Amino acid sequence: MKRFWNKLQYVHPRDIASLFLFLIALPCSFLFRRRHKHLWLVCESGREARDNGYWLFKYIREYHPEQETAFVIDRASADFEKVERLGKVVPYGGLTHWIYYLAAEKNISTQKDGKPNAAACYLLEIYGILKNIRVFLQHGITINDGKWLYYEETKMRLFVCGAQPEYDFIRQCFGYPEGYVQYLGFCRFDTLHNALVKPRQVLVMPSWRQWLNHKVKSSYELDNVDNFTQTEYFLRWNGFLNAPALHAFLEENDLELLFYPHRNVQDNLKYFHAGSERVVLASWTEYDIQQIMKESAVMITDYSSVAIDFAYMKKPTLYYQFDEEKFRRGQYAQGYFDYRNGFGPVCTEQAELVAALKDMYGTDGFRMREPYLSRVQEFFPLYDTENCRRNYEAIRDLPGRRTQKAEKGVSA
């Protein structure tokens, strides 16, 4: 009950309004299901198609068109037409989305945001009202102790992992029944091999901060969330983008830097500025995240799991962690992953970060060095282009509606 009341502080009026769409869609979904008994519904954030969901959908449409599959995305998304060329598209958030969501035999998602309404769907799924099969492809490698991903918070039938230590950690600590967590590799990893790299492109991809997006009491204890430009997050990253030493380094070596913050920060990209033409403020509508990751030579991030994808490509990373204590208190608890034994140096000050970037370029020309290369090999024992195939076959082999109730421990 305490968990339920804690969730209420994040409920918005639109969540209540969405329940009316659910009530209208419910009888329609029963009729729709009669003709679409084995429908798979795939979604990401609602406005994007660039992640594991997109690559799985593309694989199914190309290699298994006999499987009825639809992809959910906002009509206004920059990715809408790309998905529409592949197959059936369902407009995000409306009545049709609700009907497909309720009727689908298997709901496949990279995150909760892609569902018709995260709050309403949470109630339907966690309390066993919706009797479908749910697959979690993940948005990024889980490296922290994210309690919102525990089985009691998701009731996911299949939790896909992309790395061996991640799989071991989730299987042991997150409370999923045996066989529900599988190490299959991420679908998007199939495209990360033999990428054409721009040797002079630096990619900066900081993560987000939950307290900046939710103006609740606990957020104000961490920052001035009423003014984004006065937050430590903005001041530190904007300060780095305008550091004279950074500008001089980029100019002297003919380098370009792309600043592409997490999608939950993209709406605030307009507040950042840089006093150099060599620094590009990259909007998600203009730059494909996977493409710029594949073509960049080096990455700078803070705590983002995108660095894991970068490591998968055996390219170097720098971490800028100026607010670690605050991050642990306000966002993610420590998991199995130790950044200081990760895939690159950890910096806490701006000058230290610029110096480390210079050293990395001057010593190795942005090439991953030891011991990081050995750590990558241990982290990814699965290193091939069969990830989409493994994901598809695992989902295909999950029991359908008629047999899932017979499984011990299945409650959703």
Coordinates of C-alpha atoms in Angstrom, one line a residue:
M1 CA 0.0 0.0 0.0
K2 CA 2.9 2.4 0.8
R3 CA 4.3 1.7 -2.7
F4 CA 0.9 2.6 -4.2
W5 CA 0.7 6.0 -2.3
N6 CA 4.3 6.8 -3.3
K7 CA 3.3 6.4 -7.0
L8 CA 0.4 8.8 -6.6
Q9 CA 2.6 11.9 -6.3
Y10 CA 3.7 11.4 -9.9
V11 CA 0.1 11.0 -11.2
H12 CA -1.1 13.8 -13.5
P13 CA -4.6 14.8 -14.6
R14 CA -3.9 13.3 -18.1
D15 CA -3.4 10.0 -16.4
I16 CA -6.9 10.1 -15.0
A17 CA -8.3 11.2 -18.4
S18 CA -6.5 8.2 -20.0
L19 CA -8.7 5.9 -17.9
F20 CA -11.7 7.0 -19.9
L21 CA -10.0 5.9 -23.2
F22 CA -9.2 2.6 -21.5
L23 CA -12.9 2.1 -20.7
I24 CA -13.9 2.8 -24.3
A25 CA -11.1 0.7 -25.7
L26 CA -11.8 -2.3 -23.5
P27 CA -14.9 -3.8 -25.3
C28 CA -13.4 -2.9 -28.7
S29 CA -10.2 -4.8 -27.8
F30 CA -12.2 -8.0 -27.2
L31 CA -13.7 -7.9 -30.7
F32 CA -10.3 -6.9 -32.2
R33 CA -8.5 -9.8 -30.5
R34 CA -10.8 -12.4 -32.2
R35 CA -9.2 -11.6 -35.6
H36 CA -5.7 -10.8 -34.2
K37 CA -5.0 -13.5 -31.7
H38 CA -1.3 -13.5 -32.0
L39 CA -0.5 -9.8 -32.4
W40 CA 2.9 -8.5 -31.2
L41 CA 2.9 -4.8 -30.3
V42 CA 6.3 -3.1 -30.1
C43 CA 7.1 0.3 -28.6
E44 CA 9.9 2.5 -27.4
S45 CA 9.4 6.0 -25.9
G46 CA 6.4 6.9 -28.0
R47 CA 8.2 9.5 -30.1
E48 CA 11.3 7.5 -31.2
A49 CA 12.2 4.5 -33.2
R50 CA 16.0 4.2 -32.8
D51 CA 16.5 1.5 -30.1
N52 CA 16.1 -2.2 -29.6
G53 CA 12.4 -2.0 -30.4
Y54 CA 13.0 -0.6 -33.8
W55 CA 15.7 -3.0 -34.7
L56 CA 13.6 -6.0 -33.6
F57 CA 10.6 -4.7 -35.5
K58 CA 12.8 -4.3 -38.6
Y59 CA 14.2 -7.8 -38.3
I60 CA 10.7 -9.3 -37.9
R61 CA 9.3 -7.5 -40.9
E62 CA 12.3 -8.5 -43.1
Y63 CA 12.7 -12.1 -41.9
H64 CA 9.4 -13.2 -40.4
P65 CA 6.6 -11.2 -42.1
E66 CA 4.2 -14.0 -41.3
Q67 CA 4.3 -12.8 -37.6
E68 CA 1.7 -10.0 -37.2
T69 CA 3.5 -7.1 -35.6
A70 CA 2.8 -3.4 -35.1
F71 CA 5.0 -0.6 -33.9
V72 CA 3.7 2.3 -31.8
I73 CA 5.0 5.8 -32.5
D74 CA 3.8 9.4 -32.4
R75 CA 2.7 10.7 -35.9
A76 CA 4.8 13.9 -35.2
S77 CA 8.0 11.9 -34.6
A78 CA 10.9 12.4 -36.9
D79 CA 11.1 8.6 -37.1
F80 CA 7.4 8.0 -38.1
E81 CA 8.0 7.6 -41.8
K82 CA 11.0 5.4 -41.3
V83 CA 8.9 2.9 -39.4
E84 CA 5.8 3.2 -41.6
R85 CA 7.9 2.0 -44.5
L86 CA 8.5 -1.3 -42.7
G87 CA 5.0 -2.2 -41.7
K88 CA 1.9 -1.5 -39.5
V89 CA 2.2 1.7 -37.4
V90 CA -0.1 2.5 -34.5
P91 CA -0.4 6.3 -33.5
Y92 CA 0.9 6.8 -30.0
G93 CA -1.4 7.6 -27.1
G94 CA -4.8 7.5 -28.7
L95 CA -7.8 5.1 -28.7
T96 CA -6.3 2.9 -31.4
H97 CA -3.1 2.5 -29.3
W98 CA -5.3 1.4 -26.3
I99 CA -7.1 -1.1 -28.4
Y100 CA -3.9 -2.6 -29.7
Y101 CA -2.3 -2.6 -26.3
L102 CA -5.2 -4.4 -24.7
A103 CA -5.6 -6.9 -27.6
A104 CA -2.0 -7.8 -28.2
E105 CA -0.9 -11.3 -27.2
K106 CA 2.7 -10.0 -26.6
N107 CA 3.6 -6.4 -25.6
I108 CA 7.2 -5.7 -26.3
S109 CA 8.8 -2.5 -25.0
T110 CA 12.1 -0.8 -24.3
Q111 CA 10.6 1.3 -21.5
K112 CA 7.3 2.2 -19.9
D113 CA 6.9 5.5 -21.6
G114 CA 5.8 3.8 -24.9
K115 CA 2.6 2.5 -23.5
P116 CA -0.7 4.3 -23.9
N117 CA -0.3 5.8 -20.4
A118 CA 2.4 4.7 -18.0
A119 CA 0.4 5.2 -14.8
A120 CA -2.7 3.5 -16.0
C121 CA -0.9 0.6 -17.6
Y122 CA 1.1 0.1 -14.4
L123 CA -2.1 -0.6 -12.5
L124 CA -3.3 -3.0 -15.2
E125 CA -0.1 -4.9 -15.3
I126 CA 1.1 -5.0 -11.8
Y127 CA -2.2 -5.9 -10.2
G128 CA -2.8 -8.7 -12.7
I129 CA -5.8 -7.1 -14.5
L130 CA -4.2 -7.4 -18.0
K131 CA -3.5 -11.0 -18.8
N132 CA -1.0 -10.6 -21.7
I133 CA 2.7 -11.5 -22.1
R134 CA 5.1 -8.6 -21.6
V135 CA 8.7 -8.5 -22.9
F136 CA 11.3 -5.9 -21.7
L137 CA 13.9 -5.3 -24.4
Q138 CA 15.5 -2.5 -22.2
H139 CA 16.6 0.9 -23.2
G140 CA 20.2 0.6 -21.9
I141 CA 22.3 -1.9 -20.0
T142 CA 21.2 -1.9 -16.4
I143 CA 24.2 -1.0 -14.3
N144 CA 22.5 0.4 -11.1
D145 CA 20.2 -1.1 -8.5
G146 CA 17.0 0.1 -10.1
K147 CA 14.2 -1.0 -7.8
W148 CA 11.6 0.1 -10.4
L149 CA 12.8 -2.9 -12.5
Y150 CA 12.3 -5.5 -9.8
Y151 CA 9.8 -8.2 -10.8
E152 CA 7.2 -6.9 -8.3
E153 CA 7.3 -3.5 -10.2
T154 CA 7.1 -4.9 -13.7
K155 CA 5.7 -8.4 -13.8
M156 CA 7.6 -8.8 -17.1
R157 CA 7.6 -12.3 -18.5
L158 CA 10.9 -11.8 -20.3
F159 CA 13.7 -9.4 -19.2
V160 CA 16.4 -9.2 -22.0
C161 CA 19.9 -8.6 -20.9
G162 CA 22.8 -7.3 -23.0
A163 CA 25.8 -8.2 -21.0
Q164 CA 27.0 -11.1 -18.8
P165 CA 27.5 -9.2 -15.5
E166 CA 24.1 -7.5 -15.9
Y167 CA 22.4 -10.8 -16.4
D168 CA 24.0 -12.3 -13.3
F169 CA 23.1 -9.3 -11.2
I170 CA 19.4 -9.0 -12.3
R171 CA 18.8 -12.8 -12.1
Q172 CA 20.2 -12.9 -8.6
C173 CA 18.8 -9.6 -7.2
F174 CA 15.6 -8.5 -9.0
G175 CA 13.3 -11.3 -7.9
Y176 CA 12.3 -12.7 -11.3
P177 CA 11.2 -16.4 -11.6
E178 CA 13.7 -18.8 -13.1
G179 CA 13.9 -18.4 -16.9
Y180 CA 12.3 -14.9 -17.0
V181 CA 15.7 -13.2 -17.3
Q182 CA 17.7 -14.1 -20.3
Y183 CA 21.1 -13.0 -21.7
L184 CA 20.3 -12.6 -25.4
G185 CA 22.2 -9.4 -26.3
F186 CA 20.5 -6.2 -27.4
C187 CA 19.0 -6.0 -30.8
R188 CA 20.7 -2.8 -31.6
F189 CA 24.1 -4.4 -31.1
D190 CA 23.8 -6.1 -34.4
T191 CA 24.5 -2.8 -36.1
L192 CA 27.5 -1.8 -34.0
H193 CA 30.1 -4.0 -35.8
N194 CA 32.5 -2.5 -38.3
A195 CA 31.2 1.0 -38.0
L196 CA 32.9 3.7 -40.1
V197 CA 34.4 6.1 -37.5
K198 CA 35.1 9.8 -37.9
P199 CA 38.5 10.0 -36.1
R200 CA 38.1 13.7 -35.2
Q201 CA 34.5 13.6 -33.8
V202 CA 34.1 13.8 -30.0
L203 CA 30.7 12.9 -28.6
V204 CA 29.4 14.2 -25.3
M205 CA 26.3 12.4 -24.0
P206 CA 25.4 13.2 -20.4
S207 CA 22.6 11.4 -18.7
W208 CA 19.5 13.1 -17.1
R209 CA 18.6 13.9 -13.5
Q210 CA 15.3 12.6 -12.3
W211 CA 14.8 15.4 -9.8
L212 CA 15.0 18.0 -12.5
N213 CA 12.1 16.5 -14.3
H214 CA 9.8 16.0 -11.3
K215 CA 9.1 19.0 -9.1
V216 CA 8.2 17.1 -5.9
K217 CA 9.4 17.9 -2.4
S218 CA 12.5 15.7 -2.5
S219 CA 13.7 17.3 -5.7
Y220 CA 14.0 20.7 -4.1
E221 CA 16.3 19.2 -1.5
L222 CA 18.8 18.5 -4.3
D223 CA 18.6 21.5 -6.6
N224 CA 16.8 24.7 -7.6
V225 CA 14.4 22.8 -9.9
D226 CA 12.4 25.9 -10.7
N227 CA 15.3 27.3 -12.8
F228 CA 17.2 24.9 -15.0
T229 CA 19.9 27.3 -15.8
Q230 CA 20.8 27.6 -12.1
T231 CA 21.1 23.9 -11.5
E232 CA 24.5 22.3 -11.0
Y233 CA 23.8 20.0 -14.0
F234 CA 23.5 23.0 -16.3
L235 CA 26.3 25.1 -14.8
R236 CA 28.8 22.2 -15.0
W237 CA 28.0 21.0 -18.5
N238 CA 27.6 24.4 -20.0
G239 CA 30.8 25.5 -18.3
F240 CA 32.6 22.6 -19.9
L241 CA 31.2 23.4 -23.3
N242 CA 32.6 27.0 -22.9
A243 CA 36.0 26.1 -21.4
P244 CA 38.7 28.1 -23.2
A245 CA 41.1 25.1 -22.8
L246 CA 38.6 22.8 -24.5
H247 CA 38.1 25.3 -27.4
A248 CA 41.8 25.6 -27.9
F249 CA 42.3 21.8 -27.9
L250 CA 39.5 21.4 -30.5
E251 CA 40.9 24.1 -32.7
E252 CA 44.5 23.0 -32.5
N253 CA 43.6 19.4 -33.5
D254 CA 40.8 20.2 -36.0
L255 CA 38.2 18.3 -33.9
E256 CA 34.4 18.6 -33.7
L257 CA 32.4 18.1 -30.5
L258 CA 28.7 17.0 -30.5
F259 CA 26.8 17.7 -27.3
Y260 CA 23.8 15.3 -27.3
P261 CA 22.2 15.1 -23.8
H262 CA 19.7 12.4 -22.7
R263 CA 16.2 12.6 -24.3
N264 CA 14.8 13.7 -21.0
V265 CA 17.1 16.8 -21.2
Q266 CA 16.6 17.5 -24.9
D267 CA 13.8 20.1 -24.2
N268 CA 16.4 22.1 -22.3
L269 CA 19.0 22.0 -25.0
K270 CA 18.0 25.6 -26.0
Y271 CA 19.5 26.9 -22.8
F272 CA 23.0 25.6 -23.5
H273 CA 25.4 27.6 -25.6
A274 CA 29.0 27.3 -26.7
G275 CA 31.5 30.0 -27.8
S276 CA 33.1 27.9 -30.5
E277 CA 31.9 26.8 -33.9
R278 CA 33.5 23.4 -33.3
V279 CA 30.9 22.7 -30.6
V280 CA 27.6 21.5 -32.0
L281 CA 24.4 21.4 -29.8
A282 CA 22.8 18.2 -31.3
S283 CA 19.0 17.9 -31.2
W284 CA 17.5 14.5 -31.2
T285 CA 15.3 15.4 -34.2
E286 CA 18.3 16.1 -36.3
Y287 CA 20.8 13.5 -35.1
D288 CA 20.2 9.8 -34.8
I289 CA 21.7 8.6 -31.5
Q290 CA 22.9 5.3 -32.8
Q291 CA 24.5 6.8 -35.9
I292 CA 26.5 9.4 -34.0
M293 CA 27.6 6.8 -31.5
K294 CA 28.8 4.6 -34.3
E295 CA 30.7 7.4 -36.1
S296 CA 32.3 9.2 -33.1
A297 CA 35.8 8.4 -32.0
V298 CA 35.5 9.1 -28.3
M299 CA 32.7 9.6 -25.8
I300 CA 32.3 11.8 -22.7
T301 CA 29.4 11.0 -20.4
D302 CA 28.7 11.0 -16.7
Y303 CA 26.7 7.9 -15.6
S304 CA 24.8 7.0 -18.8
S305 CA 24.7 3.4 -19.9
V306 CA 25.3 4.6 -23.5
A307 CA 29.0 4.2 -22.6
I308 CA 28.4 0.5 -22.5
D309 CA 27.4 0.5 -26.2
F310 CA 30.5 2.6 -26.9
A311 CA 32.6 0.1 -25.1
Y312 CA 31.0 -2.7 -27.1
M313 CA 32.4 -1.0 -30.2
K314 CA 35.8 -1.0 -28.4
K315 CA 36.1 2.8 -28.4
P316 CA 37.3 4.9 -25.4
T317 CA 35.2 6.8 -22.9
L318 CA 35.7 9.5 -20.3
Y319 CA 33.4 10.0 -17.3
Y320 CA 32.6 13.4 -15.8
Q321 CA 31.0 12.8 -12.4
F322 CA 30.8 16.1 -10.6
D323 CA 27.7 15.1 -8.5
E324 CA 28.1 11.5 -7.7
E325 CA 26.8 11.7 -4.1
K326 CA 23.7 13.7 -5.2
F327 CA 23.1 11.3 -8.1
R328 CA 23.2 8.3 -5.9
R329 CA 20.8 9.9 -3.4
G330 CA 18.4 11.3 -5.9
Q331 CA 18.4 8.9 -8.8
Y332 CA 20.1 5.5 -9.0
A333 CA 21.5 3.4 -6.1
Q334 CA 24.8 1.7 -6.7
G335 CA 24.6 -1.6 -8.5
Y336 CA 27.3 -4.1 -9.6
F337 CA 29.1 -1.7 -11.9
D338 CA 32.0 0.3 -10.6
Y339 CA 32.9 3.2 -12.9
R340 CA 36.4 3.3 -11.5
N341 CA 36.9 -0.2 -12.7
G342 CA 34.9 0.4 -15.9
F343 CA 35.8 1.4 -19.4
G344 CA 37.6 4.7 -19.0
P345 CA 39.0 7.3 -16.5
V346 CA 36.6 9.1 -14.1
C347 CA 37.0 12.9 -13.7
T348 CA 35.3 15.1 -11.2
E349 CA 36.6 18.5 -12.2
Q350 CA 36.4 20.4 -15.6
A351 CA 40.2 20.9 -15.8
E352 CA 40.8 17.2 -15.1
L353 CA 38.4 16.2 -17.8
V354 CA 40.0 18.4 -20.5
A355 CA 43.4 17.2 -19.5
A356 CA 42.3 13.6 -19.7
L357 CA 40.8 14.2 -23.2
K358 CA 44.1 15.8 -24.4
D359 CA 46.1 12.9 -23.0
M360 CA 43.8 10.3 -24.6
Y361 CA 44.1 11.9 -28.0
G362 CA 47.9 12.6 -27.7
T363 CA 48.8 9.2 -26.5
D364 CA 46.6 6.9 -28.5
G365 CA 44.7 9.0 -31.1
F366 CA 41.4 8.1 -29.4
R367 CA 42.0 4.3 -29.3
M368 CA 40.9 2.2 -26.4
R369 CA 43.8 1.0 -24.3
E370 CA 44.3 -1.7 -21.6
P371 CA 43.0 -2.6 -19.2
Y372 CA 39.7 -1.4 -20.8
L373 CA 39.9 -3.7 -23.8
S374 CA 40.2 -6.8 -21.6
R375 CA 37.2 -5.6 -19.5
V376 CA 35.1 -5.3 -22.6
Q377 CA 35.8 -8.9 -23.6
E378 CA 34.8 -10.1 -20.1
F379 CA 31.6 -8.0 -20.2
F380 CA 30.4 -9.2 -23.6
P381 CA 31.0 -12.9 -24.1
L382 CA 28.2 -12.7 -26.7
Y383 CA 29.8 -10.6 -29.4
D384 CA 28.1 -11.3 -32.8
T385 CA 25.4 -10.1 -35.1
E386 CA 22.8 -12.7 -34.0
N387 CA 21.1 -10.5 -31.3
C388 CA 17.8 -9.8 -33.2
R389 CA 17.5 -13.5 -34.0
R390 CA 18.0 -14.6 -30.4
N391 CA 15.4 -12.0 -29.2
Y392 CA 12.9 -13.0 -31.8
E393 CA 13.2 -16.7 -31.1
A394 CA 13.0 -16.2 -27.3
I395 CA 9.8 -14.1 -27.7
R396 CA 8.3 -16.5 -30.2
D397 CA 8.9 -19.4 -27.8
L398 CA 7.1 -17.8 -24.9
P399 CA 3.8 -19.4 -24.0
G400 CA 0.7 -17.8 -25.4
R401 CA -2.5 -16.7 -23.6
R402 CA -3.8 -20.3 -23.5
T403 CA -0.8 -21.8 -21.7
Q404 CA 0.7 -19.0 -19.7
K405 CA -1.7 -19.5 -16.7
A406 CA -0.3 -23.0 -16.4
E407 CA 3.1 -21.7 -15.7
K408 CA 4.1 -21.6 -12.0
G409 CA 4.5 -18.1 -10.7
V410 CA 2.9 -16.3 -13.6
S411 CA 0.5 -13.6 -12.3
A412 CA 0.3 -11.2 -15.3

